[in-house]
Amino acid sequence: MSTRPAYDNENIFAKILRGEMPAHKVYEDDRAFVFLDIFPRAPGHALVIPKAPARNIFDITPEDLAHVAKVAQTVAHAAIEAYDADGITVIQSNEKAGGQEVFHLHVHVIPRYEGQRLKPPASEMETPEVLAGQAAKLRTALGQ
Ligand code: AMP
């Protein structure tokens, strides 16, 4: 790809950051926002995003990327405790060919259990009630 596509202010995660779309918020600081994926690939699937308008790894500043990674690590520690998980999978995809569907950089933090495969992307929408309960557990583990 010779010319990189520009950041689109109307993407879903930009709308969540502006409060124009609902989200099951887990954590927020001055540079990052964490919420639950509504199509979880496993229970407790969280997304860590920068507040800066970055499309993906190609336009985010190294400082914002480092901060998102730091928050993803904190969320991974909290998630393994909150959900009594056996492991955590961290995924970050870039551009359509790289598996990216939403064009605001995000890091997936997915709790894993022995012998359980990930569901395919966007296979089943979780109910708001279940997501609210999972978000509350993760917030507690984060001391929020
Ligand atoms: P990716 O394929 O890496 O771009 O991941 C995009 C993720 O965003 C997928 O896991 C979707 O399930 C998730 N997603 C899409 N819309 C929403 C939304 N409104 N709230 C939370 N997660 C979403």
PDB file of C-alpha atoms and ligand atoms in Angstrom:
ATOM      1  CA  MET A   1       0.000   0.000   0.000  1.00  0.00           C
ATOM      2  CA  SER A   2       1.829   3.129  -1.171  1.00  0.00           C
ATOM      3  CA  THR A   3      -0.562   5.782   0.204  1.00  0.00           C
ATOM      4  CA  ARG A   4      -1.897   5.144   3.682  1.00  0.00           C
ATOM      5  CA  PRO A   5      -5.648   5.778   4.194  1.00  0.00           C
ATOM      6  CA  ALA A   6      -6.483   8.746   6.454  1.00  0.00           C
ATOM      7  CA  TYR A   7      -8.063   8.370   9.886  1.00  0.00           C
ATOM      8  CA  ASP A   8     -11.880   8.406   9.669  1.00  0.00           C
ATOM      9  CA  ASN A   9     -13.475  10.379  12.535  1.00  0.00           C
ATOM     10  CA  GLU A  10     -16.764   8.518  12.018  1.00  0.00           C
ATOM     11  CA  ASN A  11     -15.416   5.046  12.890  1.00  0.00           C
ATOM     12  CA  ILE A  12     -17.264   3.217  15.699  1.00  0.00           C
ATOM     13  CA  PHE A  13     -14.511   3.569  18.293  1.00  0.00           C
ATOM     14  CA  ALA A  14     -14.193   7.321  17.641  1.00  0.00           C
ATOM     15  CA  LYS A  15     -17.943   7.562  18.303  1.00  0.00           C
ATOM     16  CA  ILE A  16     -17.525   5.568  21.547  1.00  0.00           C
ATOM     17  CA  LEU A  17     -14.727   7.937  22.629  1.00  0.00           C
ATOM     18  CA  ARG A  18     -16.971  10.952  21.940  1.00  0.00           C
ATOM     19  CA  GLY A  19     -19.830   9.339  23.887  1.00  0.00           C
ATOM     20  CA  GLU A  20     -21.991   9.073  20.763  1.00  0.00           C
ATOM     21  CA  MET A  21     -22.173   5.265  21.002  1.00  0.00           C
ATOM     22  CA  PRO A  22     -22.607   3.200  24.191  1.00  0.00           C
ATOM     23  CA  ALA A  23     -19.837   0.976  25.536  1.00  0.00           C
ATOM     24  CA  HIS A  24     -19.229  -1.230  28.571  1.00  0.00           C
ATOM     25  CA  LYS A  25     -16.397   0.870  29.927  1.00  0.00           C
ATOM     26  CA  VAL A  26     -13.758  -0.777  32.098  1.00  0.00           C
ATOM     27  CA  TYR A  27     -11.008   1.842  32.466  1.00  0.00           C
ATOM     28  CA  GLU A  28     -10.024   5.294  31.257  1.00  0.00           C
ATOM     29  CA  ASP A  29      -7.044   7.598  31.685  1.00  0.00           C
ATOM     30  CA  ASP A  30      -5.836  10.675  29.822  1.00  0.00           C
ATOM     31  CA  ARG A  31      -4.541   8.666  26.825  1.00  0.00           C
ATOM     32  CA  ALA A  32      -6.373   5.315  26.781  1.00  0.00           C
ATOM     33  CA  PHE A  33      -9.871   3.858  27.042  1.00  0.00           C
ATOM     34  CA  VAL A  34     -10.846   0.232  27.734  1.00  0.00           C
ATOM     35  CA  PHE A  35     -14.206  -1.413  27.081  1.00  0.00           C
ATOM     36  CA  LEU A  36     -15.659  -4.840  26.343  1.00  0.00           C
ATOM     37  CA  ASP A  37     -16.014  -6.250  22.844  1.00  0.00           C
ATOM     38  CA  ILE A  38     -19.713  -6.774  22.044  1.00  0.00           C
ATOM     39  CA  PHE A  39     -18.848  -9.805  19.856  1.00  0.00           C
ATOM     40  CA  PRO A  40     -16.491 -11.497  22.351  1.00  0.00           C
ATOM     41  CA  ARG A  41     -14.283 -14.259  21.028  1.00  0.00           C
ATOM     42  CA  ALA A  42     -14.224 -15.537  24.633  1.00  0.00           C
ATOM     43  CA  PRO A  43     -15.977 -14.251  27.789  1.00  0.00           C
ATOM     44  CA  GLY A  44     -14.413 -11.040  29.100  1.00  0.00           C
ATOM     45  CA  HIS A  45     -12.847 -10.021  25.741  1.00  0.00           C
ATOM     46  CA  ALA A  46     -11.654  -6.413  26.226  1.00  0.00           C
ATOM     47  CA  LEU A  47     -10.390  -3.753  23.818  1.00  0.00           C
ATOM     48  CA  VAL A  48      -7.741  -1.159  24.702  1.00  0.00           C
ATOM     49  CA  ILE A  49      -7.704   1.935  22.490  1.00  0.00           C
ATOM     50  CA  PRO A  50      -5.738   5.192  22.424  1.00  0.00           C
ATOM     51  CA  LYS A  51      -7.691   8.426  22.762  1.00  0.00           C
ATOM     52  CA  ALA A  52      -5.542   9.845  19.983  1.00  0.00           C
ATOM     53  CA  PRO A  53      -7.033   9.490  16.488  1.00  0.00           C
ATOM     54  CA  ALA A  54      -4.799   6.658  15.241  1.00  0.00           C
ATOM     55  CA  ARG A  55      -5.957   4.301  12.479  1.00  0.00           C
ATOM     56  CA  ASN A  56      -3.461   1.562  13.367  1.00  0.00           C
ATOM     57  CA  ILE A  57       0.207   0.797  14.037  1.00  0.00           C
ATOM     58  CA  PHE A  58       1.268   2.847  11.016  1.00  0.00           C
ATOM     59  CA  ASP A  59       0.112   6.253  12.268  1.00  0.00           C
ATOM     60  CA  ILE A  60       0.064   6.004  16.080  1.00  0.00           C
ATOM     61  CA  THR A  61       2.910   7.782  17.873  1.00  0.00           C
ATOM     62  CA  PRO A  62       5.418   5.498  19.617  1.00  0.00           C
ATOM     63  CA  GLU A  63       4.443   7.140  22.917  1.00  0.00           C
ATOM     64  CA  ASP A  64       0.715   6.396  22.500  1.00  0.00           C
ATOM     65  CA  LEU A  65       1.483   2.849  21.337  1.00  0.00           C
ATOM     66  CA  ALA A  66       3.670   2.291  24.403  1.00  0.00           C
ATOM     67  CA  HIS A  67       0.915   3.609  26.655  1.00  0.00           C
ATOM     68  CA  VAL A  68      -1.715   1.340  25.043  1.00  0.00           C
ATOM     69  CA  ALA A  69       0.649  -1.635  25.512  1.00  0.00           C
ATOM     70  CA  LYS A  70       1.143  -0.709  29.159  1.00  0.00           C
ATOM     71  CA  VAL A  71      -2.609  -0.501  29.750  1.00  0.00           C
ATOM     72  CA  ALA A  72      -3.128  -3.805  27.886  1.00  0.00           C
ATOM     73  CA  GLN A  73      -0.650  -5.447  30.261  1.00  0.00           C
ATOM     74  CA  THR A  74      -2.503  -4.040  33.283  1.00  0.00           C
ATOM     75  CA  VAL A  75      -5.820  -5.287  31.853  1.00  0.00           C
ATOM     76  CA  ALA A  76      -4.282  -8.740  31.210  1.00  0.00           C
ATOM     77  CA  HIS A  77      -3.197  -8.991  34.856  1.00  0.00           C
ATOM     78  CA  ALA A  78      -6.647  -7.890  36.035  1.00  0.00           C
ATOM     79  CA  ALA A  79      -8.511 -10.186  33.624  1.00  0.00           C
ATOM     80  CA  ILE A  80      -6.653 -13.352  34.607  1.00  0.00           C
ATOM     81  CA  GLU A  81      -7.579 -12.591  38.216  1.00  0.00           C
ATOM     82  CA  ALA A  82     -11.136 -11.358  37.596  1.00  0.00           C
ATOM     83  CA  TYR A  83     -12.190 -14.281  35.415  1.00  0.00           C
ATOM     84  CA  ASP A  84      -9.907 -16.971  36.891  1.00  0.00           C
ATOM     85  CA  ALA A  85      -8.543 -17.520  33.362  1.00  0.00           C
ATOM     86  CA  ASP A  86      -5.730 -19.925  32.454  1.00  0.00           C
ATOM     87  CA  GLY A  87      -4.157 -17.563  29.926  1.00  0.00           C
ATOM     88  CA  ILE A  88      -4.612 -14.358  27.928  1.00  0.00           C
ATOM     89  CA  THR A  89      -4.362 -13.817  24.172  1.00  0.00           C
ATOM     90  CA  VAL A  90      -3.355 -10.334  22.967  1.00  0.00           C
ATOM     91  CA  ILE A  91      -4.107  -9.460  19.326  1.00  0.00           C
ATOM     92  CA  GLN A  92      -3.580  -6.229  17.372  1.00  0.00           C
ATOM     93  CA  SER A  93      -4.453  -6.181  13.642  1.00  0.00           C
ATOM     94  CA  ASN A  94      -3.502  -3.637  10.974  1.00  0.00           C
ATOM     95  CA  GLU A  95      -5.368  -2.865   7.740  1.00  0.00           C
ATOM     96  CA  LYS A  96      -7.939  -5.111   6.090  1.00  0.00           C
ATOM     97  CA  ALA A  97      -5.369  -7.628   4.880  1.00  0.00           C
ATOM     98  CA  GLY A  98      -4.074  -7.817   8.445  1.00  0.00           C
ATOM     99  CA  GLY A  99      -7.533  -8.670   9.821  1.00  0.00           C
ATOM    100  CA  GLN A 100      -8.502  -5.144  10.953  1.00  0.00           C
ATOM    101  CA  GLU A 101     -12.238  -4.343  10.758  1.00  0.00           C
ATOM    102  CA  VAL A 102     -12.480  -1.160  12.844  1.00  0.00           C
ATOM    103  CA  PHE A 103     -10.023   1.521  11.809  1.00  0.00           C
ATOM    104  CA  HIS A 104      -9.108   3.022  15.171  1.00  0.00           C
ATOM    105  CA  LEU A 105      -6.126   1.207  16.677  1.00  0.00           C
ATOM    106  CA  HIS A 106      -7.133  -1.388  19.277  1.00  0.00           C
ATOM    107  CA  VAL A 107      -5.516  -4.166  21.246  1.00  0.00           C
ATOM    108  CA  HIS A 108      -7.667  -7.215  22.016  1.00  0.00           C
ATOM    109  CA  VAL A 109      -7.127  -8.717  25.503  1.00  0.00           C
ATOM    110  CA  ILE A 110      -8.876 -12.091  25.535  1.00  0.00           C
ATOM    111  CA  PRO A 111      -9.137 -14.433  28.542  1.00  0.00           C
ATOM    112  CA  ARG A 112      -8.396 -18.085  27.655  1.00  0.00           C
ATOM    113  CA  TYR A 113      -9.168 -21.427  29.253  1.00  0.00           C
ATOM    114  CA  GLU A 114      -7.447 -24.783  28.731  1.00  0.00           C
ATOM    115  CA  GLY A 115      -9.015 -26.637  25.797  1.00  0.00           C
ATOM    116  CA  GLN A 116     -11.328 -23.767  24.725  1.00  0.00           C
ATOM    117  CA  ARG A 117     -10.936 -22.346  21.235  1.00  0.00           C
ATOM    118  CA  LEU A 118     -11.627 -18.721  20.354  1.00  0.00           C
ATOM    119  CA  LYS A 119     -14.982 -18.089  18.668  1.00  0.00           C
ATOM    120  CA  PRO A 120     -14.677 -16.682  15.133  1.00  0.00           C
ATOM    121  CA  PRO A 121     -14.740 -12.843  14.925  1.00  0.00           C
ATOM    122  CA  ALA A 122     -18.209 -11.239  15.037  1.00  0.00           C
ATOM    123  CA  SER A 123     -19.951 -14.602  15.481  1.00  0.00           C
ATOM    124  CA  GLU A 124     -22.265 -13.871  18.423  1.00  0.00           C
ATOM    125  CA  MET A 125     -23.299 -10.599  20.064  1.00  0.00           C
ATOM    126  CA  GLU A 126     -23.215 -10.773  23.886  1.00  0.00           C
ATOM    127  CA  THR A 127     -26.173  -9.451  25.898  1.00  0.00           C
ATOM    128  CA  PRO A 128     -25.821  -6.079  27.664  1.00  0.00           C
ATOM    129  CA  GLU A 129     -26.579  -7.790  31.008  1.00  0.00           C
ATOM    130  CA  VAL A 130     -23.700 -10.270  30.669  1.00  0.00           C
ATOM    131  CA  LEU A 131     -21.305  -7.560  29.436  1.00  0.00           C
ATOM    132  CA  ALA A 132     -22.256  -5.285  32.349  1.00  0.00           C
ATOM    133  CA  GLY A 133     -21.472  -8.052  34.844  1.00  0.00           C
ATOM    134  CA  GLN A 134     -18.128  -8.873  33.201  1.00  0.00           C
ATOM    135  CA  ALA A 135     -17.161  -5.191  32.999  1.00  0.00           C
ATOM    136  CA  ALA A 136     -17.948  -4.750  36.714  1.00  0.00           C
ATOM    137  CA  LYS A 137     -15.714  -7.726  37.617  1.00  0.00           C
ATOM    138  CA  LEU A 138     -12.835  -6.360  35.564  1.00  0.00           C
ATOM    139  CA  ARG A 139     -13.240  -2.858  37.015  1.00  0.00           C
ATOM    140  CA  THR A 140     -13.076  -4.340  40.523  1.00  0.00           C
ATOM    141  CA  ALA A 141      -9.878  -6.244  39.681  1.00  0.00           C
ATOM    142  CA  LEU A 142      -8.430  -2.976  38.311  1.00  0.00           C
ATOM    143  CA  GLY A 143      -9.360  -1.181  41.533  1.00  0.00           C
ATOM    144  CA  GLN A 144     -11.783   1.085  39.682  1.00  0.00           C
TER     145      GLN A 144
HETATM  146  P1  AMP B   1     -10.600  -5.998  14.500  1.00  0.00           P
HETATM  147  O1  AMP B   1     -11.147  -7.115  13.649  1.00  0.00           O
HETATM  148  O2  AMP B   1      -9.254  -6.309  15.091  1.00  0.00           O
HETATM  149  O3  AMP B   1     -10.645  -4.659  13.796  1.00  0.00           O
HETATM  150  O4  AMP B   1     -11.567  -5.928  15.735  1.00  0.00           O
HETATM  151  C1  AMP B   1     -12.688  -5.098  15.808  1.00  0.00           C
HETATM  152  C2  AMP B   1     -13.449  -5.548  17.018  1.00  0.00           C
HETATM  153  O5  AMP B   1     -14.407  -4.570  17.347  1.00  0.00           O
HETATM  154  C3  AMP B   1     -14.207  -6.870  16.803  1.00  0.00           C
HETATM  155  O6  AMP B   1     -13.764  -7.824  17.748  1.00  0.00           O
HETATM  156  C4  AMP B   1     -15.667  -6.468  17.014  1.00  0.00           C
HETATM  157  O7  AMP B   1     -16.402  -7.471  17.659  1.00  0.00           O
HETATM  158  C5  AMP B   1     -15.526  -5.231  17.869  1.00  0.00           C
HETATM  159  N1  AMP B   1     -16.635  -4.286  17.817  1.00  0.00           N
HETATM  160  C6  AMP B   1     -17.273  -3.820  16.728  1.00  0.00           C
HETATM  161  N2  AMP B   1     -18.215  -2.910  17.070  1.00  0.00           N
HETATM  162  C7  AMP B   1     -18.138  -2.797  18.435  1.00  0.00           C
HETATM  163  C8  AMP B   1     -18.842  -2.012  19.394  1.00  0.00           C
HETATM  164  N3  AMP B   1     -19.819  -1.153  19.043  1.00  0.00           N
HETATM  165  N4  AMP B   1     -18.508  -2.148  20.706  1.00  0.00           N
HETATM  166  C9  AMP B   1     -17.543  -3.017  21.069  1.00  0.00           C
HETATM  167  N5  AMP B   1     -16.837  -3.777  20.223  1.00  0.00           N
HETATM  168  C10 AMP B   1     -17.133  -3.669  18.915  1.00  0.00           C
END
